[in-house]
Coordinates of C-alpha atoms and ligand atoms in Angstrom, one line a residue:
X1 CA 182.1 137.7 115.5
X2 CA 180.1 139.7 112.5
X3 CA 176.8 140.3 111.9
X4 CA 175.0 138.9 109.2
X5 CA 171.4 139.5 107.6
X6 CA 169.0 137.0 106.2
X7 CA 166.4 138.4 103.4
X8 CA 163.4 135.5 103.4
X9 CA 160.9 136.0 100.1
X10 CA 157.9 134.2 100.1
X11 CA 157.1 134.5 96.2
X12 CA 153.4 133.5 96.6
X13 CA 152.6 136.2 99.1
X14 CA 154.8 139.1 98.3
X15 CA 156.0 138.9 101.9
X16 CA 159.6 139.5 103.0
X17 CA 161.3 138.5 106.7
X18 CA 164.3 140.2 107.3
X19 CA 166.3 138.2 109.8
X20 CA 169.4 139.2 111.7
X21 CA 172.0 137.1 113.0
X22 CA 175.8 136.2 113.8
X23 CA 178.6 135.1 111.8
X24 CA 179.9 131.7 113.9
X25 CA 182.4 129.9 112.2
X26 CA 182.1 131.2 108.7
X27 CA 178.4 130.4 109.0
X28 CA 175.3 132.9 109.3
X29 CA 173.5 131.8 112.3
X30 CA 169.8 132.7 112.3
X31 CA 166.4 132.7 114.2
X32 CA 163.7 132.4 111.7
X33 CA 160.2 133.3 112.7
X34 CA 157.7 130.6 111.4
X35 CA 155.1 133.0 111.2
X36 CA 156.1 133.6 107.9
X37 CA 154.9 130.2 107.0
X38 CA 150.9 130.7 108.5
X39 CA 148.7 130.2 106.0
X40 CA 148.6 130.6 103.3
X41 CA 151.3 128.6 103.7
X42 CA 153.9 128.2 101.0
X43 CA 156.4 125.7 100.1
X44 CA 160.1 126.5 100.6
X45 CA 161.3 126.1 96.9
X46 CA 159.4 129.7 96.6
X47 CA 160.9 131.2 99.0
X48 CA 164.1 132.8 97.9
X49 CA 167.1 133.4 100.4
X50 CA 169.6 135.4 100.5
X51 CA 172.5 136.1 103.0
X52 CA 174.1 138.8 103.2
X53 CA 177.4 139.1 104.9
X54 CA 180.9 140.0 104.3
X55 CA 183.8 137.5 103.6
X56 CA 182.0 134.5 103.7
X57 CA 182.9 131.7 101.5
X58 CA 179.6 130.9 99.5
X59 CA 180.0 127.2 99.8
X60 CA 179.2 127.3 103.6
X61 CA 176.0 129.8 102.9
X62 CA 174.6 126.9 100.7
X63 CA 175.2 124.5 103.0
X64 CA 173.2 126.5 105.7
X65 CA 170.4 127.3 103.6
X66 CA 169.7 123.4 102.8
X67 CA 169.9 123.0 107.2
X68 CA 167.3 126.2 106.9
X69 CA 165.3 124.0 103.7
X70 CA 165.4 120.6 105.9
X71 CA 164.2 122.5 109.1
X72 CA 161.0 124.4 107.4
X73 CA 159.9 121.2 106.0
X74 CA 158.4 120.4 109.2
X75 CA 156.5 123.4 109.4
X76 CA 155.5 122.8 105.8
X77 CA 154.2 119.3 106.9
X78 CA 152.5 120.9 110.2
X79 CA 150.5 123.4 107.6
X80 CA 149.7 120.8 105.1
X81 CA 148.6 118.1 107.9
X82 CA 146.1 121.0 109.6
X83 CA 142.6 120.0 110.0
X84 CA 141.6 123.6 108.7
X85 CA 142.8 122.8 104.6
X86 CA 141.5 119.4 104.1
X87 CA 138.5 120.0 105.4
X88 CA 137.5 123.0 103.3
X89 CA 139.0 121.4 100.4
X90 CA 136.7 118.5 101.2
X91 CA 133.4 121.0 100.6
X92 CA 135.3 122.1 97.8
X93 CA 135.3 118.7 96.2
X94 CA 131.7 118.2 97.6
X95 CA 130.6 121.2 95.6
X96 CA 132.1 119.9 92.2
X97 CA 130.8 116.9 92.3
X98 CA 127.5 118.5 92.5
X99 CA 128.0 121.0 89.8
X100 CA 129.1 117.7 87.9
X101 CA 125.9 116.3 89.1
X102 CA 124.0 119.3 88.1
X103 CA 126.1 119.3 84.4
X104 CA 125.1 115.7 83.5
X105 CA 121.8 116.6 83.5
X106 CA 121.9 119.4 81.3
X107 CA 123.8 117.8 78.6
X108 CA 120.3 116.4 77.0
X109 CA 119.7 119.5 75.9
X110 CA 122.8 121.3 74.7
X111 CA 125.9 119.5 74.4
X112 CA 128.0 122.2 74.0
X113 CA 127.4 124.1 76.6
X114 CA 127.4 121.2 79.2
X115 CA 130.8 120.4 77.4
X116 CA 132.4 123.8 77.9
X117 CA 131.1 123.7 81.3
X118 CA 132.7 119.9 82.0
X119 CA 135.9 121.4 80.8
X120 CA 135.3 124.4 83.5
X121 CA 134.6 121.8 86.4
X122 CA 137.9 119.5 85.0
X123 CA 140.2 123.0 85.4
X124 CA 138.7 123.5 88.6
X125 CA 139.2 119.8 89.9
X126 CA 142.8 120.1 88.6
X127 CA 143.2 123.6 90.6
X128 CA 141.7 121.9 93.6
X129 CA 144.4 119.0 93.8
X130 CA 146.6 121.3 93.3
X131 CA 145.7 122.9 96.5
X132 CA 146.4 119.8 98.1
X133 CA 149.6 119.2 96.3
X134 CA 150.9 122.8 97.0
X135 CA 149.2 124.4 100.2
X136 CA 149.2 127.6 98.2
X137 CA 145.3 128.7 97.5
X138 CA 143.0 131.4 97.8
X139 CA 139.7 129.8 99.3
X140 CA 137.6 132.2 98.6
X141 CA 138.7 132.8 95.1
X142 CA 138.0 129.2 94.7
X143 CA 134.7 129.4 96.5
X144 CA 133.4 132.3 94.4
X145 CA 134.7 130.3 91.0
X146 CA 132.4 127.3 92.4
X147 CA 129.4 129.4 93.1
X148 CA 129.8 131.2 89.7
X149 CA 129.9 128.3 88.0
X150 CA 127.3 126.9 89.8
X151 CA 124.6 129.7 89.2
X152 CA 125.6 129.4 84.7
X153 CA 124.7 125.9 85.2
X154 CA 121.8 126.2 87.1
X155 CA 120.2 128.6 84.7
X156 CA 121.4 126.4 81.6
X157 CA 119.4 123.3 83.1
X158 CA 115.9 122.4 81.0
X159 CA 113.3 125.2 82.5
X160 CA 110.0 125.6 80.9
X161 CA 109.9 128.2 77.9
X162 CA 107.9 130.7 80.0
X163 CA 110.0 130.5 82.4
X164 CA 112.9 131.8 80.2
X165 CA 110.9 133.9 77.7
X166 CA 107.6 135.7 77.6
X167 CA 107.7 136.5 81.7
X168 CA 111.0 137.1 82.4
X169 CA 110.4 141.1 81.8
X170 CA 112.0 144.0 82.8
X171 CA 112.7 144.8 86.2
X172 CA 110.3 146.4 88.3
X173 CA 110.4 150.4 88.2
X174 CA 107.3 151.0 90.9
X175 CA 105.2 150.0 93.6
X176 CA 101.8 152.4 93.9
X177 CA 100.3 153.4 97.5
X178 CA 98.1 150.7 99.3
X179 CA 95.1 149.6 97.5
X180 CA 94.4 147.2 100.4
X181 CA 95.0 148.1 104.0
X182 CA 93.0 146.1 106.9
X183 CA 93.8 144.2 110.2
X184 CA 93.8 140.9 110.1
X185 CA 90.6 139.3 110.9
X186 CA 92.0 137.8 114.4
X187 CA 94.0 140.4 116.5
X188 CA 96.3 143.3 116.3
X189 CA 98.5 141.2 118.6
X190 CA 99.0 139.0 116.0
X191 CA 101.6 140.3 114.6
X192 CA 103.0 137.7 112.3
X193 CA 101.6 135.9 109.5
X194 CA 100.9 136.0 105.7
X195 CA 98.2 136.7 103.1
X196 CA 97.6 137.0 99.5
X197 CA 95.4 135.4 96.9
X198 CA 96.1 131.6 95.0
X199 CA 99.3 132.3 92.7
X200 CA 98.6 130.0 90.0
X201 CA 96.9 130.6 87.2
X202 CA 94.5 127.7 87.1
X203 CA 93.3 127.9 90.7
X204 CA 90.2 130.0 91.9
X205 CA 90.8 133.3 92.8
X206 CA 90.6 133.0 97.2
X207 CA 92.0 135.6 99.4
X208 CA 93.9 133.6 102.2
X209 CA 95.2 134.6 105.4
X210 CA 97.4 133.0 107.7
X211 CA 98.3 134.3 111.2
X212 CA 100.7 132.7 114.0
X213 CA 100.0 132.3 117.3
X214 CA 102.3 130.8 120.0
X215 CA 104.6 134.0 120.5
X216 CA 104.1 134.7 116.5
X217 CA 106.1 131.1 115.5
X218 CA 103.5 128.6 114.9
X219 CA 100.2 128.2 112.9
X220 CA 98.1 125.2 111.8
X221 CA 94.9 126.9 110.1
X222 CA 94.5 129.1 107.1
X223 CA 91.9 131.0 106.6
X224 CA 90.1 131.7 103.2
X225 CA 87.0 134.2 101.5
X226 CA 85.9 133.7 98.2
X227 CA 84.8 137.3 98.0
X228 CA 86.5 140.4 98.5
X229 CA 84.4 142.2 100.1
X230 CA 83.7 139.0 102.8
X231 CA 87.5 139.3 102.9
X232 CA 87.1 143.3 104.1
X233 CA 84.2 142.4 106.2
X234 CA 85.7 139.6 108.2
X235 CA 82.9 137.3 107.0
X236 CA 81.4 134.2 105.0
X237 CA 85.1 132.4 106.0
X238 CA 86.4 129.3 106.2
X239 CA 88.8 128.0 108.3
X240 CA 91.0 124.8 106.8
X241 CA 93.5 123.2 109.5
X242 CA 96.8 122.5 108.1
X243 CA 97.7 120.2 110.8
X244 CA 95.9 118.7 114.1
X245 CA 97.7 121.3 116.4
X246 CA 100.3 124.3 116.7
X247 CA 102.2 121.7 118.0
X248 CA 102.2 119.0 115.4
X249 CA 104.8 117.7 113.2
X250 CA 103.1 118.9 110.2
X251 CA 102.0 122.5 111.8
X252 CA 103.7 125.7 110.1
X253 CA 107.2 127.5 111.4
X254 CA 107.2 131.3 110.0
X255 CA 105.9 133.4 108.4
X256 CA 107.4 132.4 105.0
X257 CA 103.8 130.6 104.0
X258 CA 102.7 131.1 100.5
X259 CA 99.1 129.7 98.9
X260 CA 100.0 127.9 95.5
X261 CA 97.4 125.5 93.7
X262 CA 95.1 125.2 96.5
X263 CA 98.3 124.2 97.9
X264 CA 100.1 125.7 101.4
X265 CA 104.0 125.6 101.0
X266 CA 105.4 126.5 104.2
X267 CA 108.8 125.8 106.7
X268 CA 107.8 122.5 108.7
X269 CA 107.4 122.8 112.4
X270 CA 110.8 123.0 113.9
X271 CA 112.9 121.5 111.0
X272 CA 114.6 122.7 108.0
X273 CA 112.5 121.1 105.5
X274 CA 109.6 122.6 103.1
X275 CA 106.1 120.9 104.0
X276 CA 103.3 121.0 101.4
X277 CA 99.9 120.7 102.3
X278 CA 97.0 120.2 99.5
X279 CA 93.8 121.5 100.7
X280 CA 92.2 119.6 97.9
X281 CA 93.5 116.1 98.5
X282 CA 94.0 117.1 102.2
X283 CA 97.9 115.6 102.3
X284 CA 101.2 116.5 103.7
X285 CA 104.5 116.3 101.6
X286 CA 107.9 117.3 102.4
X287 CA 111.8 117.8 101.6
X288 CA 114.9 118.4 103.3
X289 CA 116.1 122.1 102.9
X290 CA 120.1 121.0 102.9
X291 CA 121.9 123.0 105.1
X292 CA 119.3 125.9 105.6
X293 CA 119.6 127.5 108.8
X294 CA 116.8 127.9 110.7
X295 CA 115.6 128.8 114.5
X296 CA 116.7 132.4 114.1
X297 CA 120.3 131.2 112.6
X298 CA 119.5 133.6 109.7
X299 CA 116.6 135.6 109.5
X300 CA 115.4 138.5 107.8
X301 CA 116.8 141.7 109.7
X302 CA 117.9 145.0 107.9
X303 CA 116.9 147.8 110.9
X304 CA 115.9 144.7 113.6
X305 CA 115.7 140.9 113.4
X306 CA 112.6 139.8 112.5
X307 CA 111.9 135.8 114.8
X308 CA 110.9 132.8 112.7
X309 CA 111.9 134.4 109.0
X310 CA 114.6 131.9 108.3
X311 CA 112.3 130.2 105.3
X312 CA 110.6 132.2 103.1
X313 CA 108.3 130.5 100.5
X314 CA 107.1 132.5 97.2
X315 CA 105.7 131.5 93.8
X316 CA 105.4 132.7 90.1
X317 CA 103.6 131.4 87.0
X318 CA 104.8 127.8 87.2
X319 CA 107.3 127.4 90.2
X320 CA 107.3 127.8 94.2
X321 CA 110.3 128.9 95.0
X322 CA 112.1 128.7 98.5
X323 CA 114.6 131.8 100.2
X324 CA 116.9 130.9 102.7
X325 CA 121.0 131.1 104.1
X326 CA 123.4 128.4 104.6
X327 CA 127.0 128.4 106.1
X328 CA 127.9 126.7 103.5
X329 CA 126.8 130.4 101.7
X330 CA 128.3 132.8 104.3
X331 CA 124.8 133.6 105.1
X332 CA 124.0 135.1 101.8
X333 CA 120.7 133.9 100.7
X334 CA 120.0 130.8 98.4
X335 CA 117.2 130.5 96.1
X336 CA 115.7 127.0 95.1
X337 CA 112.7 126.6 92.9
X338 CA 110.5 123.8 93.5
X339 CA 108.5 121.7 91.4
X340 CA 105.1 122.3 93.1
X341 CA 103.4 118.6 92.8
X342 CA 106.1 116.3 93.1
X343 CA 107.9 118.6 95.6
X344 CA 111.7 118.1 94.9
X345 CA 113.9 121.1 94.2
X346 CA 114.8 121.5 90.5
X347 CA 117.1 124.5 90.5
X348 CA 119.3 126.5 93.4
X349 CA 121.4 129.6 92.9
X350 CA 123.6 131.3 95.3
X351 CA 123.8 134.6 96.2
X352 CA 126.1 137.5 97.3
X353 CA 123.2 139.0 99.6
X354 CA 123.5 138.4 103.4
X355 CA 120.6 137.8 104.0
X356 CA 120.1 139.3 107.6
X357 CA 121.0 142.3 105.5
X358 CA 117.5 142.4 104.1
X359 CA 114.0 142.9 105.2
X360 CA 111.9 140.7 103.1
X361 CA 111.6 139.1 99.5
X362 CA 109.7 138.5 96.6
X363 CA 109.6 137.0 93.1
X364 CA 108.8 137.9 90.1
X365 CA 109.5 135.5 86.7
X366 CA 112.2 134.3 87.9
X367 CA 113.9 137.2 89.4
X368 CA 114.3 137.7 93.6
X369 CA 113.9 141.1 95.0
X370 CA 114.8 142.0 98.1
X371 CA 113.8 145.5 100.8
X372 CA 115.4 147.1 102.9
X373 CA 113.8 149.3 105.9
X374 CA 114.1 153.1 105.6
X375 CA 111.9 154.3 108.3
X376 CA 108.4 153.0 110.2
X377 CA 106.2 154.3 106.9
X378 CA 108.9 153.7 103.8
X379 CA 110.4 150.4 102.6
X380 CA 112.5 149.6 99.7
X381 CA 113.1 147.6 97.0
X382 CA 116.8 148.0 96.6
X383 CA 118.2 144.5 95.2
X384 CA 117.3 142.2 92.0
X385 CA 119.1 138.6 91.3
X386 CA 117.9 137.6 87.4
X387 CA 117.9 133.8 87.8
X388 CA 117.5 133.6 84.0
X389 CA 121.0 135.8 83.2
X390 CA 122.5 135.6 86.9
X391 CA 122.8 138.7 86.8
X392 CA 123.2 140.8 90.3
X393 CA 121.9 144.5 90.5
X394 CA 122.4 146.1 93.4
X395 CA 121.6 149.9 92.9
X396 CA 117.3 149.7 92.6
X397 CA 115.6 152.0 94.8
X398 CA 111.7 151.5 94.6
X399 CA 110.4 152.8 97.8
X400 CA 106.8 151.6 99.2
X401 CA 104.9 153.2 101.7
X402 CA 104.1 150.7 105.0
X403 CA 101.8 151.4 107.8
X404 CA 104.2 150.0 110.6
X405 CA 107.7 149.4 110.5
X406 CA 108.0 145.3 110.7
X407 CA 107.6 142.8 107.6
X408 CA 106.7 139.3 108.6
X409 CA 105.6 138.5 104.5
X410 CA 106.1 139.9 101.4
X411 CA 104.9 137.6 98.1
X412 CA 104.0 138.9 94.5
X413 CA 101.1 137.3 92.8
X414 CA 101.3 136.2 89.3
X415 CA 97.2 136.4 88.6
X416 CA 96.8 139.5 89.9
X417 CA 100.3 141.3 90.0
X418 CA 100.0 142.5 93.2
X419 CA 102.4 142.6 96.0
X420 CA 100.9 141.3 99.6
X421 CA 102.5 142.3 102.8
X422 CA 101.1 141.4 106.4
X423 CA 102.8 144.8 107.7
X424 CA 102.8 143.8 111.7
X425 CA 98.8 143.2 112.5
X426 CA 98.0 144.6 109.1
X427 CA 97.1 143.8 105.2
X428 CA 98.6 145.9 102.8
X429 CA 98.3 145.0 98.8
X430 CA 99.9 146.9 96.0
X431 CA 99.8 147.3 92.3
X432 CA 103.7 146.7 90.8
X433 CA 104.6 148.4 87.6
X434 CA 107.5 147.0 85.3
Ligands
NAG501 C1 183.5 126.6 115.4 O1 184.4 125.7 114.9 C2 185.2 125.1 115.9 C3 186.2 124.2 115.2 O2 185.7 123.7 113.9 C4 184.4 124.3 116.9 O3 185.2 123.8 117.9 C5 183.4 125.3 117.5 O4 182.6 124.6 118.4 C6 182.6 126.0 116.4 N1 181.7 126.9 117.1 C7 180.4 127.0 116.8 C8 179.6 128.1 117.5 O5 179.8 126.3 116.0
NAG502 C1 157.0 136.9 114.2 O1 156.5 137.7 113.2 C2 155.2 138.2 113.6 C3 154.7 139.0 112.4 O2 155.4 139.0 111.3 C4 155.2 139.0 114.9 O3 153.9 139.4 115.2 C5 155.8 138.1 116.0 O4 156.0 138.9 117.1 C6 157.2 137.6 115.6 N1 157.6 136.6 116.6 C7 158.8 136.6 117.1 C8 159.1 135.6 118.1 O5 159.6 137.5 116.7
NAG503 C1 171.4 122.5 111.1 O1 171.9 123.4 112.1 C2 171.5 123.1 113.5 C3 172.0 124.1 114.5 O2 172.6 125.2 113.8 C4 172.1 121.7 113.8 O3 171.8 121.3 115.1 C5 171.7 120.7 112.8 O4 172.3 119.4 113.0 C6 171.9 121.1 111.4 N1 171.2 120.2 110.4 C7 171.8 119.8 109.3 C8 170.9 118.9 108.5 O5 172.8 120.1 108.9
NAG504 C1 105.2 155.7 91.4 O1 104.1 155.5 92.2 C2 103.8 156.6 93.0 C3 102.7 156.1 93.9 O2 101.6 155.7 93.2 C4 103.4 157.8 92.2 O3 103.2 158.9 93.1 C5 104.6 158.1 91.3 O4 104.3 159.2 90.5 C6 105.0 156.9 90.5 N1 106.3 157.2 89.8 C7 106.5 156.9 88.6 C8 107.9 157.2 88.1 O5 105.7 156.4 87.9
NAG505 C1 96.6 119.1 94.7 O1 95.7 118.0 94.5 C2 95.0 118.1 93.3 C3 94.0 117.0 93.2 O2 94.7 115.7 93.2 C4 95.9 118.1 92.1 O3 95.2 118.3 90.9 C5 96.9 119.3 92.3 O4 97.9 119.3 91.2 C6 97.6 119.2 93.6 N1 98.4 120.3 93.8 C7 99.7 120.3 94.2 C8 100.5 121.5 94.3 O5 100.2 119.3 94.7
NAG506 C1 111.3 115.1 91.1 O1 110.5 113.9 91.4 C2 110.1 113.2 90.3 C3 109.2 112.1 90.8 O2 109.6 111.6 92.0 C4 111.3 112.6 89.5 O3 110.8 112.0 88.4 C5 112.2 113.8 89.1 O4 113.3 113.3 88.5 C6 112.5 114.6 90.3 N1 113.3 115.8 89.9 C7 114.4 116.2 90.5 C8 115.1 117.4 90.0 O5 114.9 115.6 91.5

């Protein structure tokens, strides 16, 4: 009895089994380890064999590697039949028939690009079933492809000129000291909450605060001074409920609340959707935030998780626009803007930036910023995503100066171009140079 050797190749992976075993009747006899085969699994006909031995009539090694061919093709079926593979290449199909969606709507207004961009998503439909076909694929490869392709669309789609043009301006280069710094007008135990002034353009220029209550989760009141120096004095206020109770269906989760065309956008009580209440026509609207996690599935963290940040809302000129993760996303934030009356999303882009790696965000024409803690007095801006380019830039360092260490809001107003933070119990506004 010899000894022979078995050299296994799997082409697609680069990986090589070397398997011994015995020389039984002019045959090589051998154990393979399937484990080779785990995913990504690769079909047979790429995996070369060799045997090596001495004296062995070649006939008789063919025949033993078509028993060693038949054999694996069960574990080839086992790894093609797994639940794992078709069900990820389901989301994969799921996301191209969005994009698709997403294309068709563009084409109005340039057919060429919406063409080029068809002929992306009919390579990438092709590469999926051939996933299917071969059980050779690199997931995330695909998934970042999808999400690429996804963001040029999204930014191709009909946005109004402004949008594209006149605002969308350099990134910011500095944030000055506090020109506002104040407790809110309730409590210092109220730590969580928003403020700022009306971001659109056509709306009276109110200061608004909104604080939580129920161990800093809910609120169903905001607060309002026409003056600013009622607003420092804690006086001439009015109080407008946003819904009946804390409790309600219609009362706010978060701290994400922003103040858009006498309008509060904010995360629905208990639910990923977007509620909108109009302080003017006193009615609630809302939409389903797909896939957005919420409850503390992924909020803001950085240095330590901040409760109840899941959702944060912000607006610019023309557009509210809504920060989240999904799963779906690894985590990594999504941005969606919202048309502000009708209240359906008209755009969403998907980001590399885990989003419990961050602090808070803010917009600015179009482009997200996000902070990061450096110590209980310093924060900073250290992270743009250009929705107009889809561009990611990752190297900023703006630093702001803080009077406590926790962020429950951040939000940029277009009137004014000021940044608001509610900085634990305190108001803290800033001027923003570009
Ligand atoms: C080897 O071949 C002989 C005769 O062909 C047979 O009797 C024997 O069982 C074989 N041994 C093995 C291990 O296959
Ligand atoms: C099969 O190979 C894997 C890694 O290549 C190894 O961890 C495992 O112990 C092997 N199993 C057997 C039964 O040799
Ligand atoms: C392959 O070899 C195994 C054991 O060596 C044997 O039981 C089986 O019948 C063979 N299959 C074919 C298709 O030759
Ligand atoms: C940025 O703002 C800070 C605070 O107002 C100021 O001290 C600093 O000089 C500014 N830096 C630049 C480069 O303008
Ligand atoms: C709020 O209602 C007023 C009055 O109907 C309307 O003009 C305004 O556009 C509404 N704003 C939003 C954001 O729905
Ligand atoms: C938003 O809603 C309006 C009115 O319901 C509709 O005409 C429009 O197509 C919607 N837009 C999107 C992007 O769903």
């Amino acid at each position: 009895m010899f000894l022979c050797l078995l050299l296994l190749t799997v082409i697609a992976t680069g990986q090589a089994q070397k398997v011994p075993g015995q020389l039984k009747n002019d045959s090589c006899v051998c154990k393979i380890n399937s484990s080779i085969w785990t995913f990504p699994a690769a079909r047979f006909i790429e995996v070369t064999a060799q045997v090596l031995t001495q004296n062995v009539e070649l006939p008789k090694v063919k025949a033993n590697l078509k028993n060693i061919t038949a054999r694996l093709k069960r574990f080839e079926y086992l790894q093609t039949s797994g639940l794992y593979n078709a069900l990820h290449l389901r989301q994969l199909n799921q996301e191209l028939q969005i994009i698709q969606h997403a294309i068709s709507e563009t084409h109005m207004d340039n057919p060429k690009e919406a063409q080029h961009f068809l002929d992306e998503v009919s390579q990438a439909k092709h590469d999926v079933e051939k996933m299917y076909k071969d059980d050779t694929f690199n997931l995330e490869t695909m998934k970042k492809r999808l999400r690429n392709l996804n963001n040029r669309v999204q930014t191709s789609r009909t946005v109004p000129n402004d949008f594209r043009s006149s605002c969308h301006q350099r990134i910011i280069t500095n944030i000055s000291s506090p020109i506002v710094t104040k407790l809110n007008s309730f409590s210092k135990s109220y730590i969580s909450g928003a403020w700022g002034q009306d971001a659109s353009l056509t709306s009276n220029q109110i200061y608004w605060e909104h604080c939580l209550v129920s161990g800093n989760k809910h609120g169903n009141t905001i607060r309002f001074y026409k003056l600013y120096e009622d607003f420092m004095g804690n006086k001439n206020y009015k109080d407008e409920p946003i819904a009946p109770s804390y409790s309600d269906k219609n009362a706010v989760q978060g701290s994400g609340t922003i103040l858009y065309d006498n309008t509060v956008f904010y995360q629905c009580y208990s639910k990923a959707e977007i509620c909108s209440f109009n302080i003017t026509t006193k009615t609630t609207k809302r939409i389903n935030l797909d896939g957005a996690g919420i409850d503390n599935k992924f909020p803001f963290c950085y240095y330590s998780c901040r409760d109840w940040t899941d959702i944060d809302l912000e607006a610019d000129q023309d557009a509210v626009w809504v920060i989240y993760a999904t799963e779906e996303n690894h985590g990594n934030i999504v941005l969606s803007r919202l048309d502000p009356v009708e209240l359906n999303i008209t755009h969403t882009w998907k980001t590399h930036l885990f989003k419990r790696s961050v602090t808070s965000t803010f917009m600015v024409c179009g482009v997200l910023y996000a902070t990061r803690y450096v110590n209980t007095y310093k924060e900073e801006v250290f992270y743009a995503f250009d929705t107009v380019t889809g561009q990611e830039i990752n190297t900023l360092s703006v630093p702001f100066e803080k009077v406590a260490a926790g962020i429950a809001n951040l939000n940029y107003n277009p009137v004014d171009r000021k940044l608001y933070m509610y900085n634990d119990a305190y108001l803290l506004a800033y001027d923003t140079f570009f």
